[in-house]
């Protein structure tokens, strides 16, 4: 047995990953790399191999017979680790642009994997900004962001890839104010097209991404009246996943929005507790202002939340139903948080995040970190 | 063209021409009595143009028309003229004529796809205002085949789908249009409207479904109640096999439960699970009848008779129909036998009688005065049982 270091071993893989190499050798090398990305030390090892990372990206976007899928899956695992974002982008600064091209290509078979890479990357601010830049540098006509929304909202956009991971991608992008401004543009129809996806049955990834996007948008309290009004009518779409097959009286029923009336006995609530949590957060955001609170109340949210409260099995999911807050707290988003409280909250936040990172479980297959 | 110098000879000729009128009257003028009509006939001064041009009546107009609609002009020119004509009719809200003009324009089959697309789209608009939404839709579809990005056609198509209540299609067309112009206000408004109507329609469907289910459940419960009491039902339909499969019978019974008596009475159940039936009382002596719309199964015949005959009815000529005198019978039609019902029995007791068959979910009983001549005649030749 030779005494080569793992680093040297990894470097040996490089020639086989080059474009133009024999397809079977490429495939074997890619599989080997994929296996390496399954472990922490493996990933750290690869992080130091800029040339290898670069060729991995080349393979991920290359046409068959290149092992594009395995290369993409390797990238998914690498991108799941925020510590690897810097080496990845340094090795291949064009990574976001090139993957974006694959994601938005209706014919590309591995568009879902490419989207998963972007979902992982865009969780962090630097790659997120790079992605936004890539979207902005669009072709004439349709903007990149518009195309992304269209790909997400059009069923069958790509016959070979469902593109569920565009949900988390959009959710991450919506952390940026420019994205929110596009989504909430009153002269266009953008956010309205996202609303039906809160009920999308086939993928909790997509649902979660959309709900996350809507939640981020609801931080814009200047848009609350429009969002709650007839042009968007966001509230029913937030309440519907939280509603069960409740048998309300005729009088109660008539108070609910149209979408929530006479739900059949088979109606199920959103099964993912995290998504339920986000939905409630979003509704709470909409109650930050007094007119918002009135709208939410008038549209019968109380009835739905009351039933949810008695049904909710997760202690983590808190359904808060309260009265009018005291003076000075009319707009909860503009309240001044006292410094001491602010510090405490930040500490709590830090502790929570540390705990989450410990819980990240590396497995042999492509691992996707839970999207924010 | 050459610039002509004022001609001295022309002036002279003009003078002599004018001098002529000193002696000869001008012939080509209007007649004093009908100058207004003649004025109207000159194309330049027409206030209203005739819808049909008769060359004999209006030779000038016919001439002008033949210039415009000259077959020798290119199909494009002709089509364009028809388009303009159609647009004029459209502005006057004469949509029928507009359709005809646009159709003529399309018939020219000119080679300009833009022009044809406009003709189709305009005709679609006219059809829309005539309420012919399907024809309108066909026209915009044709327009889009020629020009896929023709926004006016897309807007019109979405509007048609909205009128036809195809809300999903309306939204789809709006989305397609918004891909071409993402800020087109009409499309944004249409889409919001169609989406809301679609969701309202879905609510109405859910409501109806729930109502139907509730009704079915109620009927099922009633049927179960009847079965549990061992009450026998019989179908109305003549010639039906008596050994109907139980499902068939319950289906027909359910139908009976759904439909109401002509008088609006039907079988019902109260909070304690007790049934109330619509019961028909027949008085063969005078060919009269009474309907008790809700005869509680635990109430007795005599209780109802006391109320019904508290005062003798108007048809009771001999004033003998008093509760004490009355006898109640039911008929076993199969065997043509009568059963005399003690007035103190409850309805349930009688309905459970093995020879009682409820027809059309409305129990029927015969009533007459026992001691009367009529009653004796009526009962003659019939076998009468006493119900305990």
Coordinates of C-alpha atoms in Angstrom, one line a residue, chain A residues 142 150 186-189 192-193 231 233 236-237 247 250 254 258-265, chain B residues 175 178-179 182-185 188-189 191-192 195-196 199-203 206-207 210 213-214:
Chain A
X142 CA -37.6 39.1 -19.1
X150 CA -42.1 31.8 -13.7
X186 CA -48.1 46.6 -7.5
X187 CA -47.8 47.2 -11.3
X188 CA -47.1 43.6 -11.9
X189 CA -48.6 40.2 -10.9
X192 CA -50.1 36.7 -6.4
X193 CA -48.7 33.8 -8.5
X231 CA -55.6 42.8 -5.3
X233 CA -55.8 38.8 -0.8
X236 CA -56.8 33.2 2.9
X237 CA -53.7 31.5 1.4
X247 CA -67.8 22.1 10.9
X250 CA -73.7 28.8 9.0
X254 CA -70.2 33.3 6.3
X258 CA -64.5 32.4 0.5
X259 CA -61.5 30.0 0.3
X260 CA -62.1 28.7 3.8
X261 CA -65.8 28.1 3.6
X262 CA -67.3 24.7 3.5
X263 CA -64.0 22.8 3.5
X264 CA -64.6 19.1 2.9
X265 CA -64.2 16.5 5.6
Chain B
X175 CA -50.7 35.0 -17.6
X178 CA -48.5 39.3 -18.9
X179 CA -45.5 37.5 -20.2
X182 CA -46.0 42.4 -17.4
X183 CA -47.6 45.7 -16.5
X184 CA -50.7 45.7 -18.7
X185 CA -53.4 47.0 -16.3
X188 CA -53.9 42.5 -14.1
X189 CA -57.5 43.5 -13.4
X191 CA -56.7 38.2 -13.7
X192 CA -57.6 39.3 -10.2
X195 CA -59.2 34.4 -9.9
X196 CA -61.7 35.7 -7.3
X199 CA -62.4 30.8 -5.9
X200 CA -66.0 31.8 -5.3
X201 CA -67.2 29.2 -7.7
X202 CA -65.2 26.5 -5.9
X203 CA -66.8 27.6 -2.7
X206 CA -68.2 22.8 -1.9
X207 CA -71.3 24.2 -0.3
X210 CA -71.9 19.4 1.6
X213 CA -74.2 15.0 1.6
X214 CA -76.2 16.3 4.6

